[in-house]
Coordinates of C-alpha atoms in Angstrom, one line a residue:
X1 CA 0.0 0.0 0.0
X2 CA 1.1 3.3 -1.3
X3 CA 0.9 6.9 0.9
X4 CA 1.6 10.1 -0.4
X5 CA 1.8 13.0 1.5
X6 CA 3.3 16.3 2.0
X7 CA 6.5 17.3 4.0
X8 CA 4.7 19.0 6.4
X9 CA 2.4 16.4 6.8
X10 CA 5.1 13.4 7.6
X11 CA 4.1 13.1 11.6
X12 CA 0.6 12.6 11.0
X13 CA 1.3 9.8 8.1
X14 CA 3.9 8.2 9.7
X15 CA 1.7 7.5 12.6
X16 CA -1.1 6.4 10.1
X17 CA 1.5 4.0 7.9
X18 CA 2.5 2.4 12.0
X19 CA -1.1 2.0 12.9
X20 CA -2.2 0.5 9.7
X21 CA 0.8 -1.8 9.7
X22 CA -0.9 -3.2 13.5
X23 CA -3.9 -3.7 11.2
X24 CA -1.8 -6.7 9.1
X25 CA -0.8 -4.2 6.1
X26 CA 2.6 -3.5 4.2
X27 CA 2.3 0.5 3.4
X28 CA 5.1 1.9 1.8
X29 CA 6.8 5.2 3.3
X30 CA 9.2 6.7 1.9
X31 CA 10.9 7.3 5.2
X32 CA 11.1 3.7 5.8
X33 CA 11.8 2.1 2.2
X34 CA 14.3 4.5 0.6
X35 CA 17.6 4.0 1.0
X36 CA 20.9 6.4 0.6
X37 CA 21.7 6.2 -2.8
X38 CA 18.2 5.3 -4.3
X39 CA 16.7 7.4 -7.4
X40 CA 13.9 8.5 -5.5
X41 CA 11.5 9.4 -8.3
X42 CA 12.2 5.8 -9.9
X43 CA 11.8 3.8 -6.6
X44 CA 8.3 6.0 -6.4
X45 CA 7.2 4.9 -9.8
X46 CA 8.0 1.6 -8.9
X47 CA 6.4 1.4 -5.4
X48 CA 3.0 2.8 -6.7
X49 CA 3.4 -0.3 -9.4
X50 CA 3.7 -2.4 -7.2
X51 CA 0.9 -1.5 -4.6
X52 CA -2.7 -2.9 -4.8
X53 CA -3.9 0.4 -2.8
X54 CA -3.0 4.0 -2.1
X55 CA -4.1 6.3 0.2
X56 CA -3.1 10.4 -0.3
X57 CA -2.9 12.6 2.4
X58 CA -5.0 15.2 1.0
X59 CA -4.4 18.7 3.2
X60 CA -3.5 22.5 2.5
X61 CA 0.2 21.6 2.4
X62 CA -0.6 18.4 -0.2
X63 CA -2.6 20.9 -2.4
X64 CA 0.8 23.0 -2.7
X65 CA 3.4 20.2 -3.3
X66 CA 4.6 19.3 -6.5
X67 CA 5.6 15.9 -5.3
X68 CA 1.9 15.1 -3.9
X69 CA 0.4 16.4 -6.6
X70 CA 3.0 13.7 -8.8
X71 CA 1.8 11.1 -6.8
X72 CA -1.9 11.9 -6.8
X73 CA -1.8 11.9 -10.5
X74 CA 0.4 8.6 -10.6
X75 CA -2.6 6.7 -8.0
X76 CA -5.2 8.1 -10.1
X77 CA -4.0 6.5 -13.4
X78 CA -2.8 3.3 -12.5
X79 CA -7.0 2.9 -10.4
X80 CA -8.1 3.3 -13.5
X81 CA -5.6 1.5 -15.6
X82 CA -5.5 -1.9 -13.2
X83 CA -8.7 -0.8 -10.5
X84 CA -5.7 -0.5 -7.3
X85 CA -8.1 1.1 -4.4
X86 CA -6.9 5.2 -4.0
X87 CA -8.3 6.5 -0.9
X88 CA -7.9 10.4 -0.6
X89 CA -7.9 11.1 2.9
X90 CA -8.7 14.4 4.4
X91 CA -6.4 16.1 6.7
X92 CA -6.5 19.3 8.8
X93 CA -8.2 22.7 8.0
X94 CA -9.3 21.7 4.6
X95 CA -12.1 21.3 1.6
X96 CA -12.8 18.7 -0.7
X97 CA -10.8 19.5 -3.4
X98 CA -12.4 18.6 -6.9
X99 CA -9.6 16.2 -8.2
X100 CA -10.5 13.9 -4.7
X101 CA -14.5 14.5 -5.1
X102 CA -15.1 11.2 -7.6
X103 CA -13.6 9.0 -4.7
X104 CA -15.0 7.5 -1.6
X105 CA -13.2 9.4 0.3
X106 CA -12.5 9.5 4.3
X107 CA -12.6 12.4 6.9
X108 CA -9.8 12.8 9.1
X109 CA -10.2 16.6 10.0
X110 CA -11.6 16.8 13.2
X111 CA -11.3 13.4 14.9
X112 CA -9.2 12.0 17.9
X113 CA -8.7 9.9 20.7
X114 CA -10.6 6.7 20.0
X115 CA -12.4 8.1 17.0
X116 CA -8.9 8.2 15.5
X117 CA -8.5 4.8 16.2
X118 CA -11.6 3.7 15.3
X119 CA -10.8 5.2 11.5
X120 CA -7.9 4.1 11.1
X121 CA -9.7 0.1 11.4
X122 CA -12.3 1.4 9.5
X123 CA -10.0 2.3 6.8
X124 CA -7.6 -1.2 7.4
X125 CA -10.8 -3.1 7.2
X126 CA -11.7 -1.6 3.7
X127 CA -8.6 -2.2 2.1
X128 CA -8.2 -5.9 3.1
X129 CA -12.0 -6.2 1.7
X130 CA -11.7 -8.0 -1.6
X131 CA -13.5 -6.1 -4.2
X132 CA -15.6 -9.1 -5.1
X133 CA -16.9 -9.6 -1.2
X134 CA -20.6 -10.0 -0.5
X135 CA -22.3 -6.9 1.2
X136 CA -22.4 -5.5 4.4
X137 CA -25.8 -3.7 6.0
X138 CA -24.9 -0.4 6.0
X139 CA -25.0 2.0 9.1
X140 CA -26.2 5.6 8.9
X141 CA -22.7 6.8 9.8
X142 CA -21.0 5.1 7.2
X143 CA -24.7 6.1 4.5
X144 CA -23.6 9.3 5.6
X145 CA -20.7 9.8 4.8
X146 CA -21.0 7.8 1.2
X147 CA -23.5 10.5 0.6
X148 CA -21.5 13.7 1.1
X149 CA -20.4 14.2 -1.8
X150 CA -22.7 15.6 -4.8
X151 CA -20.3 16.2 -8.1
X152 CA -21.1 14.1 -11.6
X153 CA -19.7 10.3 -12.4
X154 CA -16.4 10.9 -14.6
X155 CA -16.6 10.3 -18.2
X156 CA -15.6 6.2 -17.6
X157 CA -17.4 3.6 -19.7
X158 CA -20.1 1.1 -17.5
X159 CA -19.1 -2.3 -17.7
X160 CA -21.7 -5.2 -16.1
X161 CA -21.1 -5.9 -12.4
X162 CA -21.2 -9.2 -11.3
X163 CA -24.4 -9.7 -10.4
X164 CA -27.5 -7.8 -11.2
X165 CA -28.9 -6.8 -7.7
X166 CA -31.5 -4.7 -6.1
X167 CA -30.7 -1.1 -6.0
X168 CA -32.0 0.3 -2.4
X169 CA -31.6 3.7 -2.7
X170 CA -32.3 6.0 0.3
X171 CA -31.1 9.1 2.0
X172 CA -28.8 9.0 5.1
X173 CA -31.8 10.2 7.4
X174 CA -33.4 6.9 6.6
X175 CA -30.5 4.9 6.5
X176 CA -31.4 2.5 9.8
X177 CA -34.9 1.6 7.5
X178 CA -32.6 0.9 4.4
X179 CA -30.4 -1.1 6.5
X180 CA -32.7 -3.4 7.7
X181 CA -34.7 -3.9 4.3
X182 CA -31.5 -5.0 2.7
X183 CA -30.8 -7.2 5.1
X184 CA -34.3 -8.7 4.9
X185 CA -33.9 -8.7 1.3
X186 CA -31.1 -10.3 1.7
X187 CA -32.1 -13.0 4.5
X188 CA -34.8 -13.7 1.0
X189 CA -31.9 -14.5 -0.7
X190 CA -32.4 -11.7 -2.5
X191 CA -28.7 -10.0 -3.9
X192 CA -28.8 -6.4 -2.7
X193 CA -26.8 -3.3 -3.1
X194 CA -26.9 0.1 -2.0
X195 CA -24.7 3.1 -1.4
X196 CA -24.0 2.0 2.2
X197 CA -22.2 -1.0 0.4
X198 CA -19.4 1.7 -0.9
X199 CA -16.1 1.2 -0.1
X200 CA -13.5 3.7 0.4
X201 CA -11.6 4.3 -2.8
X202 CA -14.4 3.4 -4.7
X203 CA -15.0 5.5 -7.9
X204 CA -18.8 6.4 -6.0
X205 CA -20.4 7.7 -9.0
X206 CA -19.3 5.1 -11.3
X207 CA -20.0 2.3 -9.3
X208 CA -23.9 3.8 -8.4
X209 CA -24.2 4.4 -11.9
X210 CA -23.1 0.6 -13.2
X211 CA -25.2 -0.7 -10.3
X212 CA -28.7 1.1 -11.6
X213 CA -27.7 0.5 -15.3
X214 CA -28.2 -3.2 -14.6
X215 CA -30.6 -3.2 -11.5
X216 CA -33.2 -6.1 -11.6
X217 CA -34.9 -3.1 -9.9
X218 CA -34.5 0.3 -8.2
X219 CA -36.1 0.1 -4.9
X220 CA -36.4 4.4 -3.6
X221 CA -37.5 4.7 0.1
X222 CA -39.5 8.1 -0.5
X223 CA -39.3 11.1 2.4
X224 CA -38.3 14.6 2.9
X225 CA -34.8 14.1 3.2
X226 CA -35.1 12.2 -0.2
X227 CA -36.7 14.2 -2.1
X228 CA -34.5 16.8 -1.0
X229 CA -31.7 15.2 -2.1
X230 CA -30.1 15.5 -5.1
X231 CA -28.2 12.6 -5.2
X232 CA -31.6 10.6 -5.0
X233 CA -32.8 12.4 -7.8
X234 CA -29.9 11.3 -10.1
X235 CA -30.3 7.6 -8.9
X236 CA -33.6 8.3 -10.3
X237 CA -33.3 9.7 -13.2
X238 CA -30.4 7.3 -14.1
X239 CA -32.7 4.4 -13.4
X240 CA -35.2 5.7 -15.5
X241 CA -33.1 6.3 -18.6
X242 CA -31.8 2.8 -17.6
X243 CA -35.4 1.7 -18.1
X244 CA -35.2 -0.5 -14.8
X245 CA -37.8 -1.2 -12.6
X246 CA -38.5 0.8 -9.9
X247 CA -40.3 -0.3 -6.6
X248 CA -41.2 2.8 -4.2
X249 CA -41.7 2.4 -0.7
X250 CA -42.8 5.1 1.2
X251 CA -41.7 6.0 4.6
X252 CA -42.7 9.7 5.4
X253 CA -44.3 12.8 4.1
X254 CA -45.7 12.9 0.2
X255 CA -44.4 10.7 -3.1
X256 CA -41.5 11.4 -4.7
X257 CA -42.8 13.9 -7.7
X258 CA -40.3 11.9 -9.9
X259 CA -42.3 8.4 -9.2
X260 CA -45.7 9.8 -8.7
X261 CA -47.2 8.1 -12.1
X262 CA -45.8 4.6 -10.1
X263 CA -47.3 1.8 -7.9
X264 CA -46.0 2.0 -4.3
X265 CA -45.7 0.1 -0.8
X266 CA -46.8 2.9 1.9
X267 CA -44.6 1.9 5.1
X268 CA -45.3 5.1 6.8
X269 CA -46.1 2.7 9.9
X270 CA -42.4 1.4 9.6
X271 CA -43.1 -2.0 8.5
X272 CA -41.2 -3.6 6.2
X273 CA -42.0 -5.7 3.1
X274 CA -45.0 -8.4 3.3
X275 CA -44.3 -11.8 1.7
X276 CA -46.2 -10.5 -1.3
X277 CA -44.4 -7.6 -1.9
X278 CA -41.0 -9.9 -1.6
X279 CA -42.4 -12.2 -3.8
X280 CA -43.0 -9.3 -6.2
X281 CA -39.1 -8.4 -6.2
X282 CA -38.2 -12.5 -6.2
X283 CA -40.2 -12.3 -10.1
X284 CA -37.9 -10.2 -11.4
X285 CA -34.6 -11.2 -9.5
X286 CA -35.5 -15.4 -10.5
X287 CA -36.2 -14.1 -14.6
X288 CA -33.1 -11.8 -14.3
X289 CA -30.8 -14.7 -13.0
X290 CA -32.2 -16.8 -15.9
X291 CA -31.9 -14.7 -18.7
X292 CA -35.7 -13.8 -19.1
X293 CA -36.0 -10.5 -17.3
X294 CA -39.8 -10.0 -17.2
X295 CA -41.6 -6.7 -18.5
X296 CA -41.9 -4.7 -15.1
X297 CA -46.0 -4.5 -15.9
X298 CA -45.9 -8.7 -15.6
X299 CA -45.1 -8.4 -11.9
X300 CA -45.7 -4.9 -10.3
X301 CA -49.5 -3.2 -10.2
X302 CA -50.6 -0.5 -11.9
X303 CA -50.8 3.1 -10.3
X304 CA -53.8 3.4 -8.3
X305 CA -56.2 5.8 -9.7
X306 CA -56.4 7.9 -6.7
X307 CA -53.7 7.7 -4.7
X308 CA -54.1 8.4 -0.6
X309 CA -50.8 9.9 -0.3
X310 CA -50.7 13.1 -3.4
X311 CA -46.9 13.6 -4.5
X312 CA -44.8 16.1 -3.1
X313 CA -44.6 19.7 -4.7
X314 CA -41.0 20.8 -5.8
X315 CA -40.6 25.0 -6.6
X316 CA -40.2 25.5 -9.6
X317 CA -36.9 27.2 -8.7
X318 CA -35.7 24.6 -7.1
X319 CA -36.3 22.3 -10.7
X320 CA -35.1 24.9 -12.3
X321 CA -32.1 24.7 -10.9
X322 CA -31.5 20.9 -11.2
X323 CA -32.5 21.9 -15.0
X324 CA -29.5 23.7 -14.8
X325 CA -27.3 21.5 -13.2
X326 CA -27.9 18.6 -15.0
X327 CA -27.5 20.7 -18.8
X328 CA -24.0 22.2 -16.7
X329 CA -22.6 18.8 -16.9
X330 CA -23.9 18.1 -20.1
X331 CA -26.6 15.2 -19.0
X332 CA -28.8 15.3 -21.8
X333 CA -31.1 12.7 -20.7
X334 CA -31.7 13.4 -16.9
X335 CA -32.2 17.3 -18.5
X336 CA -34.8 15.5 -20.7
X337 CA -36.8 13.7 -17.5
X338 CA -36.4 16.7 -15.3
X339 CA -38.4 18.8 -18.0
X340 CA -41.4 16.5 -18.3
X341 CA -41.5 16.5 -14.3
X342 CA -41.3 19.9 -14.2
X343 CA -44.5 20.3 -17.1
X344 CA -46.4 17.6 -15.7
X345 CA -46.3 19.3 -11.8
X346 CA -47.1 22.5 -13.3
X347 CA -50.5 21.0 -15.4
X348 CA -51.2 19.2 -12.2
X349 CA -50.7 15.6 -13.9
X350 CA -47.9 14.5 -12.3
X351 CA -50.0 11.3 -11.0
X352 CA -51.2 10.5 -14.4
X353 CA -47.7 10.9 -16.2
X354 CA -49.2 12.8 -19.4
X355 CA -51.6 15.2 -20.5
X356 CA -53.3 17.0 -22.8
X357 CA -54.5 20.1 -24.3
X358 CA -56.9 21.6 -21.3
X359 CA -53.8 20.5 -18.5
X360 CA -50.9 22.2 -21.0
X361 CA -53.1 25.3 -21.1
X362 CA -52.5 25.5 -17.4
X363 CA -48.6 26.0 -18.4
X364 CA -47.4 29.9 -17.4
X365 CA -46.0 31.6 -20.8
X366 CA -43.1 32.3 -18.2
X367 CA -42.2 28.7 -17.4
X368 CA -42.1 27.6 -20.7
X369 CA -39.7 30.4 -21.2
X370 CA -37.6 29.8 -18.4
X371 CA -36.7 25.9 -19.2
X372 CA -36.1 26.9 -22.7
X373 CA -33.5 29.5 -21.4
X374 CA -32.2 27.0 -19.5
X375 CA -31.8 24.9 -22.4
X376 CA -30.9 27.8 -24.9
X377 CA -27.9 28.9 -22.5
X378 CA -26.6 25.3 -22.7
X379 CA -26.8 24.3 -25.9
X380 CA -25.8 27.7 -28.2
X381 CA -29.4 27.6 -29.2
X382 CA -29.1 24.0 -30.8
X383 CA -31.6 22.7 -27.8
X384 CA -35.1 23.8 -26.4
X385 CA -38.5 25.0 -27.1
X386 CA -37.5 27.9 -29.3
X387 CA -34.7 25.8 -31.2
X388 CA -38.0 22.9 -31.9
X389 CA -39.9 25.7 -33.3
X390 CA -37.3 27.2 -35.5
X391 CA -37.9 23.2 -37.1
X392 CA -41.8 22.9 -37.0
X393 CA -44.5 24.2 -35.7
X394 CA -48.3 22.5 -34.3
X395 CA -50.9 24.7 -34.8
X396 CA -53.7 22.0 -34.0
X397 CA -53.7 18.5 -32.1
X398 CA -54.4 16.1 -34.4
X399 CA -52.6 12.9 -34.8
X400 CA -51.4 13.1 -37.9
X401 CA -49.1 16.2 -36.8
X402 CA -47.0 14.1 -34.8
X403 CA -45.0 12.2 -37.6
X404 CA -44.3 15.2 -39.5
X405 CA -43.0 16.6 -35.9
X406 CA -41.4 13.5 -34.7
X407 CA -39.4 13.7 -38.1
X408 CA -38.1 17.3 -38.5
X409 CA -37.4 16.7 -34.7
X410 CA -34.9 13.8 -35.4
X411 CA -36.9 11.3 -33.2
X412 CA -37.9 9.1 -36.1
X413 CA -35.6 8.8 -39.4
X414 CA -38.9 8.0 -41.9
X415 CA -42.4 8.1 -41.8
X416 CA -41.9 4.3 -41.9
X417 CA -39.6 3.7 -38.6
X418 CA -40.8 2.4 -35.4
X419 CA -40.5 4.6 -32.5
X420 CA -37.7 2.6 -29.8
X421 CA -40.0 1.3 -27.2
X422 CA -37.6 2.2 -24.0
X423 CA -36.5 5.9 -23.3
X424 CA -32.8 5.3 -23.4
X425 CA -32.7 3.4 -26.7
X426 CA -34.9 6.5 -28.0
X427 CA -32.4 8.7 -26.7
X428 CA -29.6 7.5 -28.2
X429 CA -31.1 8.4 -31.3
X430 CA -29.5 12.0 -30.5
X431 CA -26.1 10.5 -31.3
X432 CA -22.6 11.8 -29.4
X433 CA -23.5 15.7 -30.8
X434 CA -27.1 16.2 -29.8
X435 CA -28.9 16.5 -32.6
X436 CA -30.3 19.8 -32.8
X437 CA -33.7 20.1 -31.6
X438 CA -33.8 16.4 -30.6
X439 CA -34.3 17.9 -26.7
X440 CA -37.0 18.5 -24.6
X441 CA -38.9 15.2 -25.6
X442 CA -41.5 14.9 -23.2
X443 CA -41.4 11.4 -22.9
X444 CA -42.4 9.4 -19.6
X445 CA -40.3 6.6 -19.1
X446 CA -42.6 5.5 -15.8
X447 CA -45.2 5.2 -19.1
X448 CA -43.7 2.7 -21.1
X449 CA -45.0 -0.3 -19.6
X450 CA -48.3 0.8 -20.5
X451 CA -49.9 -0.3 -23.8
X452 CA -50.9 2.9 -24.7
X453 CA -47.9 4.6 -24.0
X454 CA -47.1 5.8 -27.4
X455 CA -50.5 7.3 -27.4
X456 CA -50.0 9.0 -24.0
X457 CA -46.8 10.5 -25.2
X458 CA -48.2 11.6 -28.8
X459 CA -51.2 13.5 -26.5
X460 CA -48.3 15.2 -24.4
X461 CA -46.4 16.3 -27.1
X462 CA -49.2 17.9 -29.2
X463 CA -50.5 19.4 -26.3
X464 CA -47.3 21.1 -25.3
X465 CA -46.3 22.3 -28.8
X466 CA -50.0 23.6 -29.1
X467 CA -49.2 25.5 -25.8
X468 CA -45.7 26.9 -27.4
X469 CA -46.9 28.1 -30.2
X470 CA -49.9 30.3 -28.4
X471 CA -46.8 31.8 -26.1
X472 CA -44.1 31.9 -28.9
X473 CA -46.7 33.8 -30.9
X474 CA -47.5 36.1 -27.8
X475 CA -43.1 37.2 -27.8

């Protein structure tokens, strides 16, 4: 095991490297292993090379030192290049510095005494863990701290885990409920993962993000702190352009506004699953393992038509914003579902997942023209409401406009090709540059295990572009 740190940091990692060697583990210091006469940069290079792990020191003094920097740089190509664990560790009076962001990382800044101690196993513990080990239940300390961080997965391709598993995905205020559904999912026999399951030096974002892409299904324990959470709200929208299952359970407070078109367990008493609703998850893991997966409507109920429990209203500032983020980092697709949230909650049909003319007259002039500004800004005027217009225009609802629009749109290639079934194949049609005018779609991925779907989305999208040309004529 490689550490890299700072001069001025040398005390502090030397006692680290002694502890962690009482923990059974070989780190290399450079105080220790370099001998008078060595090249020092080649016996470096060659140490890192050798190492199956690497922590850094990460602190004010690191940020400033050539030689960490080096090092940091040196662990961060040869994780990727041959998957050896990097575990930044924070140090001192300091901030999460971008380059250590994509990393589970751990906090050393204000602890002592036992806690110290304590750490320092934690840490041991997770780097004799073989990658391929089952799952632990997670604790709400370690959900925690999983969850601090909030930046976008690196540009890294997804390959297929192990095992397909059940995605639990929770915030850390109801991390003692996830806790103990996985591990009643798991008692099942059911395989489960969730964020608590990180390890430290794991690429986070990466891993969430090959976990939902193959989920048998995405299980979201809906609350406040949830839906609050923006880091739920990618899990979402990931799984959704994944086209994966999702399985809601409520535990506080209103429906997520994401899932409100979705069937749902309400376990606002605290109870967990009933044998029906394991049996449910069973389906899909028993086809999965066998190379069948079932069609998400062959196992889980439809919506109920009036749901007890209404979905939870997001301002439209604060969707605005995600808008934003989402197009910052140049998430097409998660920009694309956040859009038909955001007009669905304002037409009031978030629970039916689609609408038509009379609901997309309810749509303010204003927030039509604030996503497309959003979109606009992005893009350089390639994407958005305006940019759609500039290609074709509805004037009237009636079926028949759709093909012409779905064509000058680049949705379809011919009036003769079938519309991709499932969001993300549909949305690849956009290609690497985005073809212009290709986004906002308006399609409902919670939808498409309806029959009708296609006719849902058709309504949706005629409505809306009704609705845009009444305010673009009104500019």
């Amino acid at each position: 095991m490689f550490i890299s740190y700072a001069r001025e940091d040398a005390d502090w990692a030397r006692t680290l490297a002694d502890r962690l060697c009482d923990h059974g583990l070989k780190p290399f210091f450079d105080e220790w292993s370099l001998l008078p006469g060595d090249v020092v940069v080649h016996q470096l290079d060659q140490a890192i090379r050798r190492s199956t792990s690497g922590i850094a020191v990460v602190s004010r003094a690191s940020a400033r030192s050539p030689r960490a920097l080096d090092e940091y740089a040196a662990l961060v190509e040869a994780s990727a290049e041959r998957e050896l664990r990097f575990i930044p560790v924070l140090l001192g009076d300091v901030d999460l510095p971008p380059f250590a962001a994509n990393r589970v990382w751990r906090d050393f800044r204000s602890v002592g005494g036992r806690d110290w101690e304590d750490k320092v196993g934690e840490l041991a513990a997770a780097i004799l863990t073989p990658v391929s080990a089952p799952p632990r239940a997670p604790g709400k300390a370690v959900a925690e701290e999983n969850l601090k961080a909030a930046l976008p997965s690196p540009a890294r391709p997804v390959t297929e885990p192990d095992q397909h598993t059940i995605v639990v995905c929770y915030a850390a205020a109801d991390a003692e409920y996830g806790g103990q559904l996985a591990d009643q999912l798991r008692r099942a026999g059911l395989p489960v993962w969730s964020v608590g399951d990180l390890l430290p030096g794991d690429a986070q974002f990466w891993k969430i993000r090959q976990q939902l892409t193959y989920a048998v299904a995405v299980v979201v324990l809906m609350s406040p702190q949830s839906q609050d959470s923006d880091d739920i709200t990618r899990m979402i929208l990931e799984g959704m352009l994944r086209g994966r299952p999702f399985f809601p359970i409520l535990l506080h407070g209103d429906r997520n506004y994401h899932l409100a078109n979705t069937w749902y367990v309400d376990a606002r008493d605290g109870r967990l699953l009933g044998d029906g609703e394991v049996g449910m998850l069973r389906r899909l893991h028993e086809a999965e393992a066998d190379g069948r997966p079932l069609e998400a409507a062959a196992v889980l109920p439809a919506p109920l038509e009036r749901p007890p429990v209404p979905a939870v209203r997001v301002p439209v500032a604060t969707s605005l914003d995600r808008l934003d983020g989402y197009l910052g980092e140049g998430r097409y697709e998660h920009a694309d579902l956040q859009t038909t949230a955001i007009l669905l909650e304002a037409s009031d049909r978030l629970d039916e997942g689609w609408m038509r003319a009379p609901h997309a007259a309810r749509l303010p002039g204003r927030l039509l023209a604030g996503i497309d500004a959003v979109w606009s800004r992005h893009t350089h005027q390639r994407q958005g409401f305006l940019a759609q217009r500039s290609l074709a225009q509805v004037h009237d609802r009636r079926h028949s406009r759709f093909l012409p629009l779905s064509m000058a749109l680049g949705w379809r290639n011919s009036a003769e090709d079938l519309m991709p079934r499932l969001y993300h194949d549909f949305a690849d049609r956009a290609g690497p540059g985005k073809r212009a005018g290709f986004f906002p779609t308006l399609r409902n991925p919670q939808n498409e295990r309806f029959l009708d779907w296609y006719d849902q989305w058709t309504a949706t999208v005629l409505a809306v572009h009704v609705r845009l040309g009444e305010w673009g004529d009104s500019q």
